[in-house]
């Protein structure tokens, strides 16, 4: 039910028309005051339908693709995803590294203190064999 009520996919919704552009500039008819426009602008209905049907592949479609083609596609998709990553600057990287090292050192000290304390307590309760 919620899937059929998405913006731009309802059959009776005529707010989005075919004249809307994708580059962030839209006609006045394509935008509505009570619906915020995403950063990418508005898309046409044909593009929304093409995107939704593009993701659905049947078992036969994946069986036709060879092993090496699937491996190559995997690596192309990995590179594409890595291009989307916002890499930290050198200063941010050093700051994050210092925070992690400090946290690990504090946790190490806590665990070492508890281990030493429990070892002494066990030896006190059960006696020192030496």
Short mmCIF file of N, CA, C and O in Angstrom, two decimals:
data_model
loop_
_atom_site.label_atom_id
_atom_site.label_comp_id
_atom_site.label_asym_id
_atom_site.label_seq_id
_atom_site.Cartn_x
_atom_site.Cartn_y
_atom_site.Cartn_z
N UNK A 1 0.82 -1.19 0.00
CA UNK A 1 0.00 0.00 0.00
C UNK A 1 0.86 1.24 0.00
O UNK A 1 0.63 2.15 -0.75
N UNK A 2 1.91 1.26 0.84
CA UNK A 2 2.78 2.43 0.91
C UNK A 2 3.57 2.59 -0.38
O UNK A 2 3.88 3.69 -0.78
N UNK A 3 3.88 1.48 -1.04
CA UNK A 3 4.66 1.54 -2.27
C UNK A 3 3.85 2.21 -3.38
O UNK A 3 4.40 2.90 -4.21
N UNK A 4 2.53 1.99 -3.41
CA UNK A 4 1.73 2.56 -4.48
C UNK A 4 1.44 4.04 -4.22
O UNK A 4 0.99 4.73 -5.12
N UNK A 5 1.69 4.55 -3.04
CA UNK A 5 1.41 5.94 -2.71
C UNK A 5 2.65 6.82 -2.79
O UNK A 5 2.63 7.95 -2.36
N UNK A 6 3.75 6.31 -3.33
CA UNK A 6 4.95 7.13 -3.44
C UNK A 6 4.74 8.28 -4.40
O UNK A 6 3.96 8.17 -5.35
N UNK A 7 5.45 9.36 -4.16
CA UNK A 7 5.31 10.55 -4.98
C UNK A 7 5.71 10.24 -6.42
O UNK A 7 6.76 9.70 -6.68
N UNK A 8 4.86 10.60 -7.36
CA UNK A 8 5.17 10.46 -8.76
C UNK A 8 4.78 9.12 -9.34
O UNK A 8 4.85 8.93 -10.54
N UNK A 9 4.37 8.14 -8.55
CA UNK A 9 4.00 6.84 -9.08
C UNK A 9 2.50 6.59 -9.04
O UNK A 9 2.03 5.62 -9.59
N UNK A 10 1.74 7.45 -8.40
CA UNK A 10 0.30 7.29 -8.32
C UNK A 10 -0.30 7.62 -9.69
O UNK A 10 0.04 8.61 -10.30
N UNK A 11 -1.20 6.77 -10.17
CA UNK A 11 -1.76 6.96 -11.51
C UNK A 11 -2.58 8.25 -11.60
O UNK A 11 -2.61 8.89 -12.64
N UNK A 12 -3.24 8.65 -10.53
CA UNK A 12 -4.07 9.84 -10.56
C UNK A 12 -3.30 11.11 -10.25
O UNK A 12 -3.85 12.19 -10.28
N UNK A 13 -2.03 11.03 -9.97
CA UNK A 13 -1.23 12.18 -9.59
C UNK A 13 -0.70 12.87 -10.84
O UNK A 13 0.14 12.34 -11.53
N UNK A 14 -1.22 14.03 -11.14
CA UNK A 14 -0.80 14.75 -12.33
C UNK A 14 0.12 15.93 -12.00
O UNK A 14 0.34 16.79 -12.82
N UNK A 15 0.66 15.96 -10.78
CA UNK A 15 1.54 17.07 -10.42
C UNK A 15 2.86 17.00 -11.15
O UNK A 15 3.45 18.01 -11.48
N UNK A 16 3.36 15.81 -11.41
CA UNK A 16 4.58 15.66 -12.18
C UNK A 16 4.19 15.41 -13.63
O UNK A 16 3.46 14.51 -13.95
N UNK A 17 4.70 16.23 -14.52
CA UNK A 17 4.38 16.02 -15.92
C UNK A 17 5.64 15.65 -16.69
O UNK A 17 6.74 15.63 -16.16
N UNK A 18 5.50 15.38 -17.96
CA UNK A 18 6.61 14.92 -18.78
C UNK A 18 7.57 16.05 -19.12
O UNK A 18 8.65 15.80 -19.65
N UNK A 19 7.23 17.30 -18.86
CA UNK A 19 8.10 18.42 -19.20
C UNK A 19 9.10 18.73 -18.11
O UNK A 19 9.91 19.63 -18.26
N UNK A 20 9.06 18.04 -16.97
CA UNK A 20 9.98 18.31 -15.87
C UNK A 20 11.38 17.89 -16.27
O UNK A 20 11.58 16.92 -16.98
N UNK A 21 12.36 18.62 -15.78
CA UNK A 21 13.74 18.31 -16.11
C UNK A 21 14.41 17.63 -14.95
O UNK A 21 13.95 17.69 -13.83
N UNK A 22 15.56 17.01 -15.20
CA UNK A 22 16.25 16.24 -14.19
C UNK A 22 17.41 17.02 -13.59
O UNK A 22 17.91 16.71 -12.54
N UNK A 23 17.84 18.11 -14.21
CA UNK A 23 19.03 18.81 -13.76
C UNK A 23 18.76 19.82 -12.65
O UNK A 23 19.58 20.67 -12.38
N UNK A 24 17.67 19.71 -11.95
CA UNK A 24 17.41 20.59 -10.81
C UNK A 24 16.51 21.76 -11.15
O UNK A 24 16.00 22.43 -10.28
N UNK A 25 16.29 22.05 -12.44
CA UNK A 25 15.42 23.13 -12.84
C UNK A 25 14.13 22.50 -13.34
O UNK A 25 14.14 21.68 -14.24
N UNK A 26 13.01 22.87 -12.74
CA UNK A 26 11.74 22.25 -13.10
C UNK A 26 10.73 23.32 -13.46
O UNK A 26 10.84 24.47 -13.04
N UNK A 27 9.73 22.92 -14.23
CA UNK A 27 8.64 23.84 -14.56
C UNK A 27 7.79 24.08 -13.33
O UNK A 27 7.80 23.30 -12.39
N UNK A 28 7.02 25.16 -13.34
CA UNK A 28 6.16 25.47 -12.20
C UNK A 28 5.08 24.41 -12.03
O UNK A 28 4.61 24.17 -10.92
N UNK A 29 4.64 23.78 -13.13
CA UNK A 29 3.61 22.75 -13.03
C UNK A 29 4.13 21.49 -12.37
O UNK A 29 3.38 20.74 -11.78
N UNK A 30 5.44 21.23 -12.45
CA UNK A 30 6.00 19.97 -11.96
C UNK A 30 6.23 19.98 -10.47
O UNK A 30 6.32 18.94 -9.86
N UNK A 31 6.36 21.15 -9.86
CA UNK A 31 6.61 21.19 -8.42
C UNK A 31 5.38 21.69 -7.70
O UNK A 31 4.60 22.46 -8.22
N UNK A 32 5.22 21.21 -6.48
CA UNK A 32 4.09 21.62 -5.67
C UNK A 32 4.63 22.21 -4.37
O UNK A 32 5.66 21.77 -3.88
N UNK A 33 3.96 23.19 -3.81
CA UNK A 33 4.47 23.88 -2.63
C UNK A 33 4.56 22.96 -1.42
O UNK A 33 5.44 23.13 -0.60
N UNK A 34 3.67 21.97 -1.30
CA UNK A 34 3.71 21.12 -0.12
C UNK A 34 4.57 19.88 -0.30
O UNK A 34 4.70 19.10 0.60
N UNK A 35 5.24 19.69 -1.44
CA UNK A 35 6.14 18.58 -1.64
C UNK A 35 7.55 19.11 -1.86
O UNK A 35 7.80 19.80 -2.82
N UNK A 36 8.48 18.82 -0.93
CA UNK A 36 9.84 19.32 -1.12
C UNK A 36 10.53 18.59 -2.26
O UNK A 36 10.31 17.41 -2.50
N UNK A 37 11.37 19.32 -2.96
CA UNK A 37 12.12 18.76 -4.07
C UNK A 37 13.47 18.31 -3.53
O UNK A 37 14.13 19.02 -2.79
N UNK A 38 13.88 17.10 -3.89
CA UNK A 38 15.17 16.59 -3.41
C UNK A 38 16.30 17.35 -4.08
O UNK A 38 16.10 18.10 -5.03
N UNK A 39 17.52 17.13 -3.59
CA UNK A 39 18.67 17.86 -4.10
C UNK A 39 18.89 17.59 -5.57
O UNK A 39 19.42 18.42 -6.29
N UNK A 40 18.50 16.46 -6.06
CA UNK A 40 18.74 16.11 -7.45
C UNK A 40 17.69 16.67 -8.39
O UNK A 40 17.79 16.49 -9.59
N UNK A 41 16.69 17.34 -7.89
CA UNK A 41 15.65 17.86 -8.75
C UNK A 41 14.53 16.84 -8.91
O UNK A 41 14.47 15.84 -8.23
N UNK A 42 13.65 17.10 -9.86
CA UNK A 42 12.54 16.19 -10.08
C UNK A 42 12.83 15.33 -11.28
O UNK A 42 13.57 15.71 -12.18
N UNK A 43 12.24 14.16 -11.32
CA UNK A 43 12.43 13.25 -12.44
C UNK A 43 11.09 13.01 -13.12
O UNK A 43 10.03 13.19 -12.54
N UNK A 44 11.14 12.57 -14.35
CA UNK A 44 9.92 12.28 -15.06
C UNK A 44 9.40 10.90 -14.68
O UNK A 44 10.13 10.09 -14.11
N UNK A 45 8.18 10.63 -15.01
CA UNK A 45 7.59 9.34 -14.67
C UNK A 45 8.26 8.21 -15.42
O UNK A 45 8.43 7.12 -14.91
N UNK A 46 8.64 8.45 -16.68
CA UNK A 46 9.28 7.39 -17.45
C UNK A 46 10.58 6.96 -16.80
O UNK A 46 10.91 5.79 -16.77
N UNK A 47 11.33 7.90 -16.28
CA UNK A 47 12.60 7.55 -15.64
C UNK A 47 12.35 6.76 -14.36
O UNK A 47 13.06 5.81 -14.07
N UNK A 48 11.33 7.13 -13.58
CA UNK A 48 11.02 6.40 -12.36
C UNK A 48 10.61 4.98 -12.68
O UNK A 48 11.01 4.04 -12.01
N UNK A 49 9.82 4.79 -13.73
CA UNK A 49 9.41 3.44 -14.12
C UNK A 49 10.60 2.65 -14.62
O UNK A 49 10.74 1.47 -14.32
N UNK A 50 11.47 3.26 -15.40
CA UNK A 50 12.64 2.56 -15.93
C UNK A 50 13.57 2.14 -14.80
O UNK A 50 14.12 1.04 -14.81
N UNK A 51 13.75 3.00 -13.79
CA UNK A 51 14.60 2.66 -12.66
C UNK A 51 14.01 1.53 -11.84
O UNK A 51 14.73 0.68 -11.35
N UNK A 52 12.69 1.50 -11.69
CA UNK A 52 12.08 0.46 -10.87
C UNK A 52 12.10 -0.88 -11.56
O UNK A 52 12.28 -1.91 -10.93
N UNK A 53 11.94 -0.93 -12.88
CA UNK A 53 11.97 -2.21 -13.59
C UNK A 53 13.38 -2.66 -13.87
O UNK A 53 13.62 -3.84 -14.09
N UNK A 54 14.33 -1.76 -13.87
CA UNK A 54 15.72 -2.12 -14.17
C UNK A 54 16.31 -3.01 -13.08
O UNK A 54 17.11 -3.88 -13.37
N UNK A 55 15.92 -2.80 -11.82
CA UNK A 55 16.48 -3.56 -10.72
C UNK A 55 15.98 -4.98 -10.63
O UNK A 55 16.59 -5.82 -10.01
N UNK A 56 14.85 -5.29 -11.28
CA UNK A 56 14.28 -6.63 -11.21
C UNK A 56 14.87 -7.50 -12.30
O UNK A 56 14.63 -7.29 -13.48
N UNK A 57 15.64 -8.50 -11.92
CA UNK A 57 16.20 -9.44 -12.88
C UNK A 57 15.73 -10.82 -12.51
O UNK A 57 15.69 -11.20 -11.36
N UNK A 58 15.41 -11.57 -13.51
CA UNK A 58 14.96 -12.93 -13.26
C UNK A 58 16.15 -13.85 -13.15
O UNK A 58 17.29 -13.48 -13.44
N UNK A 59 15.89 -15.06 -12.75
CA UNK A 59 16.96 -16.05 -12.60
C UNK A 59 17.62 -16.34 -13.94
O UNK A 59 18.82 -16.53 -14.03
N UNK A 60 16.84 -16.34 -15.01
CA UNK A 60 17.39 -16.62 -16.33
C UNK A 60 18.36 -15.53 -16.78
O UNK A 60 19.34 -15.81 -17.44
N UNK A 61 18.10 -14.27 -16.41
CA UNK A 61 19.00 -13.18 -16.79
C UNK A 61 20.36 -13.34 -16.14
O UNK A 61 21.38 -13.05 -16.76
N UNK A 62 20.40 -13.76 -14.89
CA UNK A 62 21.69 -13.91 -14.21
C UNK A 62 22.41 -15.16 -14.65
O UNK A 62 23.63 -15.22 -14.57
N UNK A 63 21.69 -16.17 -15.13
CA UNK A 63 22.35 -17.38 -15.60
C UNK A 63 23.02 -17.17 -16.94
O UNK A 63 23.98 -17.86 -17.27
N UNK A 64 22.58 -16.23 -17.72
CA UNK A 64 23.18 -15.97 -19.03
C UNK A 64 24.53 -15.29 -18.92
O UNK A 64 25.35 -15.39 -19.81
N UNK A 65 24.76 -14.58 -17.84
CA UNK A 65 26.01 -13.85 -17.67
C UNK A 65 27.06 -14.83 -17.16
O UNK A 65 26.83 -15.58 -16.22
N UNK A 66 28.23 -14.80 -17.78
CA UNK A 66 29.29 -15.71 -17.41
C UNK A 66 29.94 -15.33 -16.09
O UNK A 66 29.73 -14.24 -15.55
N UNK A 67 30.76 -16.24 -15.59
CA UNK A 67 31.42 -16.04 -14.31
C UNK A 67 32.36 -14.83 -14.35
O UNK A 67 32.34 -13.98 -13.47
N UNK A 68 33.17 -14.74 -15.39
CA UNK A 68 34.13 -13.64 -15.48
C UNK A 68 33.44 -12.30 -15.69
O UNK A 68 33.89 -11.27 -15.20
N UNK A 69 32.31 -12.31 -16.40
CA UNK A 69 31.54 -11.07 -16.58
C UNK A 69 30.96 -10.60 -15.25
O UNK A 69 30.93 -9.40 -14.96
N UNK A 70 30.51 -11.55 -14.41
CA UNK A 70 29.98 -11.17 -13.10
C UNK A 70 31.08 -10.64 -12.19
O UNK A 70 30.87 -9.68 -11.45
N UNK A 71 32.27 -11.25 -12.26
CA UNK A 71 33.40 -10.77 -11.45
C UNK A 71 33.81 -9.37 -11.91
O UNK A 71 34.04 -8.48 -11.09
N UNK A 72 33.87 -9.16 -13.22
CA UNK A 72 34.22 -7.84 -13.75
C UNK A 72 33.19 -6.80 -13.36
O UNK A 72 33.53 -5.66 -12.97
N UNK A 73 31.90 -7.16 -13.41
CA UNK A 73 30.85 -6.22 -13.00
C UNK A 73 30.96 -5.88 -11.52
O UNK A 73 30.77 -4.74 -11.12
N UNK A 74 31.30 -6.89 -10.71
CA UNK A 74 31.48 -6.65 -9.28
C UNK A 74 32.57 -5.61 -9.03
O UNK A 74 32.38 -4.66 -8.28
N UNK A 75 33.71 -5.76 -9.69
CA UNK A 75 34.80 -4.82 -9.49
C UNK A 75 34.46 -3.43 -10.03
O UNK A 75 34.83 -2.41 -9.44
N UNK A 76 33.72 -3.35 -11.14
CA UNK A 76 33.28 -2.04 -11.64
C UNK A 76 32.36 -1.36 -10.63
O UNK A 76 32.45 -0.16 -10.40
N UNK A 77 31.46 -2.14 -10.00
CA UNK A 77 30.55 -1.57 -9.01
C UNK A 77 31.30 -1.15 -7.74
O UNK A 77 30.95 -0.15 -7.13
N UNK A 78 32.34 -1.91 -7.37
CA UNK A 78 33.15 -1.54 -6.20
C UNK A 78 33.84 -0.21 -6.46
O UNK A 78 33.84 0.69 -5.60
N UNK A 79 34.43 -0.06 -7.65
CA UNK A 79 35.11 1.20 -7.98
C UNK A 79 34.11 2.35 -8.00
O UNK A 79 34.40 3.44 -7.50
N UNK A 80 32.92 2.12 -8.54
CA UNK A 80 31.90 3.17 -8.58
C UNK A 80 31.48 3.58 -7.17
O UNK A 80 31.28 4.77 -6.91
N UNK A 81 31.35 2.62 -6.26
CA UNK A 81 30.99 2.96 -4.88
C UNK A 81 32.12 3.69 -4.17
O UNK A 81 31.87 4.61 -3.39
N UNK A 82 33.36 3.30 -4.44
CA UNK A 82 34.48 3.98 -3.80
C UNK A 82 34.63 5.42 -4.27
O UNK A 82 35.14 6.27 -3.55
N UNK A 83 34.16 5.71 -5.47
CA UNK A 83 34.19 7.10 -5.95
C UNK A 83 33.19 7.97 -5.20
O UNK A 83 33.35 9.18 -5.13
N UNK A 84 32.15 7.35 -4.62
CA UNK A 84 31.14 8.10 -3.87
C UNK A 84 31.58 8.41 -2.45
O UNK A 84 30.96 9.23 -1.79
N UNK A 85 32.63 7.76 -1.98
CA UNK A 85 33.07 7.92 -0.60
C UNK A 85 33.65 9.31 -0.39
O UNK A 85 34.40 9.81 -1.22
N UNK A 86 33.30 9.92 0.73
CA UNK A 86 33.91 11.19 1.11
C UNK A 86 35.11 10.87 1.97
O UNK A 86 34.98 10.46 3.13
N UNK A 87 36.30 10.99 1.40
CA UNK A 87 37.53 10.62 2.09
C UNK A 87 37.91 11.70 3.09
O UNK A 87 37.78 12.90 2.80
N UNK A 88 38.41 11.33 4.26
CA UNK A 88 38.81 12.34 5.25
C UNK A 88 40.10 13.03 4.83
O UNK A 88 40.94 12.45 4.13
N UNK A 89 40.25 14.27 5.31
CA UNK A 89 41.49 14.99 5.06
C UNK A 89 42.57 14.42 5.97
O UNK A 89 42.30 13.62 6.86
N UNK A 90 43.82 14.83 5.76
CA UNK A 90 44.92 14.33 6.58
C UNK A 90 44.72 14.70 8.05
O UNK A 90 44.96 13.88 8.94
N UNK A 91 44.25 15.92 8.30
CA UNK A 91 44.03 16.36 9.67
C UNK A 91 42.92 15.53 10.34
O UNK A 91 43.06 15.12 11.50
N UNK A 92 41.82 15.31 9.63
CA UNK A 92 40.73 14.49 10.17
C UNK A 92 41.21 13.06 10.43
O UNK A 92 40.87 12.47 11.47
N UNK A 93 42.01 12.53 9.51
CA UNK A 93 42.50 11.16 9.68
C UNK A 93 43.38 11.04 10.91
O UNK A 93 43.26 10.09 11.68
N UNK A 94 44.26 12.02 11.14
CA UNK A 94 45.11 11.99 12.32
C UNK A 94 44.29 12.15 13.60
O UNK A 94 44.56 11.49 14.61
N UNK A 95 43.27 12.99 13.55
CA UNK A 95 42.41 13.17 14.71
C UNK A 95 41.66 11.88 15.04
O UNK A 95 41.61 11.45 16.20
N UNK A 96 41.06 11.28 14.03
CA UNK A 96 40.32 10.03 14.25
C UNK A 96 41.24 8.93 14.74
O UNK A 96 40.86 8.14 15.62
N UNK A 97 42.46 8.86 14.20
CA UNK A 97 43.41 7.85 14.64
C UNK A 97 43.79 8.05 16.10
O UNK A 97 43.86 7.09 16.88
N UNK A 98 44.02 9.30 16.50
CA UNK A 98 44.37 9.59 17.89
C UNK A 98 43.22 9.22 18.84
O UNK A 98 43.46 8.68 19.92
N UNK A 99 42.00 9.49 18.41
CA UNK A 99 40.84 9.15 19.24
C UNK A 99 40.75 7.64 19.42
O UNK A 99 40.53 7.13 20.53
N UNK A 100 40.94 6.89 18.35
CA UNK A 100 40.84 5.43 18.43
C UNK A 100 41.95 4.85 19.29
O UNK A 100 41.71 3.99 20.14
N UNK A 101 43.19 5.33 19.10
CA UNK A 101 44.31 4.82 19.89
C UNK A 101 44.10 5.14 21.36
O UNK A 101 44.35 4.29 22.24
N UNK A 102 43.64 6.34 21.68
CA UNK A 102 43.38 6.72 23.07
C UNK A 102 42.28 5.84 23.68
O UNK A 102 42.42 5.36 24.80
N UNK A 103 41.21 5.63 22.95
CA UNK A 103 40.12 4.79 23.44
C UNK A 103 40.60 3.37 23.70
O UNK A 103 40.28 2.77 24.73
N UNK A 104 41.37 2.81 22.77
CA UNK A 104 41.87 1.45 22.94
C UNK A 104 42.80 1.38 24.15
O UNK A 104 42.77 0.41 24.93
N UNK A 105 43.65 2.40 24.35
CA UNK A 105 44.56 2.40 25.50
C UNK A 105 43.78 2.45 26.81
O UNK A 105 44.13 1.76 27.78
N UNK A 106 42.74 3.26 26.87
CA UNK A 106 41.92 3.35 28.08
C UNK A 106 41.21 2.02 28.35
O UNK A 106 41.21 1.53 29.49
N UNK A 107 40.64 1.42 27.32
CA UNK A 107 39.97 0.14 27.50
C UNK A 107 40.96 -0.94 27.90
O UNK A 107 40.65 -1.80 28.74
N UNK A 108 42.17 -0.91 27.35
CA UNK A 108 43.20 -1.88 27.73
C UNK A 108 43.57 -1.73 29.20
O UNK A 108 43.71 -2.73 29.91
N UNK A 109 43.68 -0.49 29.67
CA UNK A 109 44.01 -0.26 31.07
C UNK A 109 42.88 -0.76 31.99
O UNK A 109 43.15 -1.37 33.04
N UNK A 110 41.63 -0.54 31.60
CA UNK A 110 40.50 -1.00 32.40
C UNK A 110 40.48 -2.53 32.47
O UNK A 110 40.34 -3.10 33.56
N UNK A 111 40.64 -3.18 31.32
CA UNK A 111 40.61 -4.65 31.30
C UNK A 111 41.80 -5.22 32.07
O UNK A 111 41.65 -6.19 32.83
N UNK A 112 42.98 -4.62 31.91
CA UNK A 112 44.17 -5.10 32.64
C UNK A 112 43.97 -4.93 34.15
O UNK A 112 44.32 -5.82 34.93
N UNK A 113 43.41 -3.80 34.57
CA UNK A 113 43.14 -3.57 35.99
C UNK A 113 42.14 -4.57 36.55
O UNK A 113 42.34 -5.10 37.65
N UNK A 114 41.06 -4.82 35.81
CA UNK A 114 40.08 -5.81 36.26
C UNK A 114 40.70 -7.21 36.31
O UNK A 114 40.44 -7.96 37.25
N UNK A 115 41.49 -7.55 35.32
CA UNK A 115 42.14 -8.87 35.30
C UNK A 115 43.06 -9.04 36.50
O UNK A 115 43.04 -10.08 37.18
N UNK A 116 43.85 -8.03 36.78
CA UNK A 116 44.78 -8.08 37.92
C UNK A 116 43.99 -8.18 39.24
O UNK A 116 44.30 -8.98 40.11
N UNK A 117 42.93 -7.38 39.34
CA UNK A 117 42.11 -7.39 40.56
C UNK A 117 41.43 -8.73 40.77
O UNK A 117 41.42 -9.27 41.89
N UNK A 118 40.83 -9.30 39.74
CA UNK A 118 40.17 -10.60 39.86
C UNK A 118 41.18 -11.71 40.15
O UNK A 118 40.89 -12.64 40.90
N UNK A 119 42.37 -11.63 39.56
CA UNK A 119 43.40 -12.64 39.83
C UNK A 119 43.81 -12.60 41.30
O UNK A 119 43.94 -13.65 41.95
N UNK A 120 44.01 -11.41 41.85
CA UNK A 120 44.35 -11.27 43.27
C UNK A 120 43.20 -11.77 44.15
O UNK A 120 43.43 -12.42 45.17
N UNK A 121 41.96 -11.46 43.76
CA UNK A 121 40.80 -11.89 44.55
C UNK A 121 40.67 -13.42 44.55
O UNK A 121 40.38 -14.02 45.59
N UNK A 122 40.89 -14.06 43.41
CA UNK A 122 40.80 -15.52 43.33
C UNK A 122 41.90 -16.16 44.18
O UNK A 122 41.66 -17.14 44.89
N UNK A 123 43.10 -15.61 44.10
CA UNK A 123 44.19 -16.16 44.90
C UNK A 123 43.92 -15.96 46.40
O UNK A 123 44.27 -16.80 47.22
N UNK A 124 43.31 -14.86 46.79
CA UNK A 124 43.00 -14.61 48.18
C UNK A 124 41.92 -15.57 48.69
O UNK A 124 42.01 -16.10 49.79
N UNK A 125 40.87 -15.81 47.81
CA UNK A 125 39.79 -16.69 48.21
C UNK A 125 40.25 -18.15 48.30
O UNK A 125 39.96 -18.85 49.26
N UNK A 126 40.97 -18.62 47.31
CA UNK A 126 41.34 -20.02 47.27
C UNK A 126 42.74 -20.30 47.84
O UNK A 126 43.17 -21.45 47.85
N UNK A 127 43.43 -19.29 48.24
CA UNK A 127 44.76 -19.49 48.84
C UNK A 127 45.85 -19.52 47.80
O UNK A 127 45.66 -19.87 46.65
N UNK A 128 47.02 -19.15 48.25
CA UNK A 128 48.18 -19.12 47.36
C UNK A 128 48.88 -20.47 47.46
O UNK A 128 49.33 -20.85 48.53
N UNK A 129 49.01 -21.20 46.35
CA UNK A 129 49.60 -22.54 46.42
C UNK A 129 51.09 -22.53 46.70
O UNK A 129 51.63 -23.55 47.10
N UNK A 130 51.79 -21.45 46.61
CA UNK A 130 53.24 -21.49 46.81
C UNK A 130 53.68 -21.33 48.23
O UNK A 130 53.07 -21.16 49.19
#
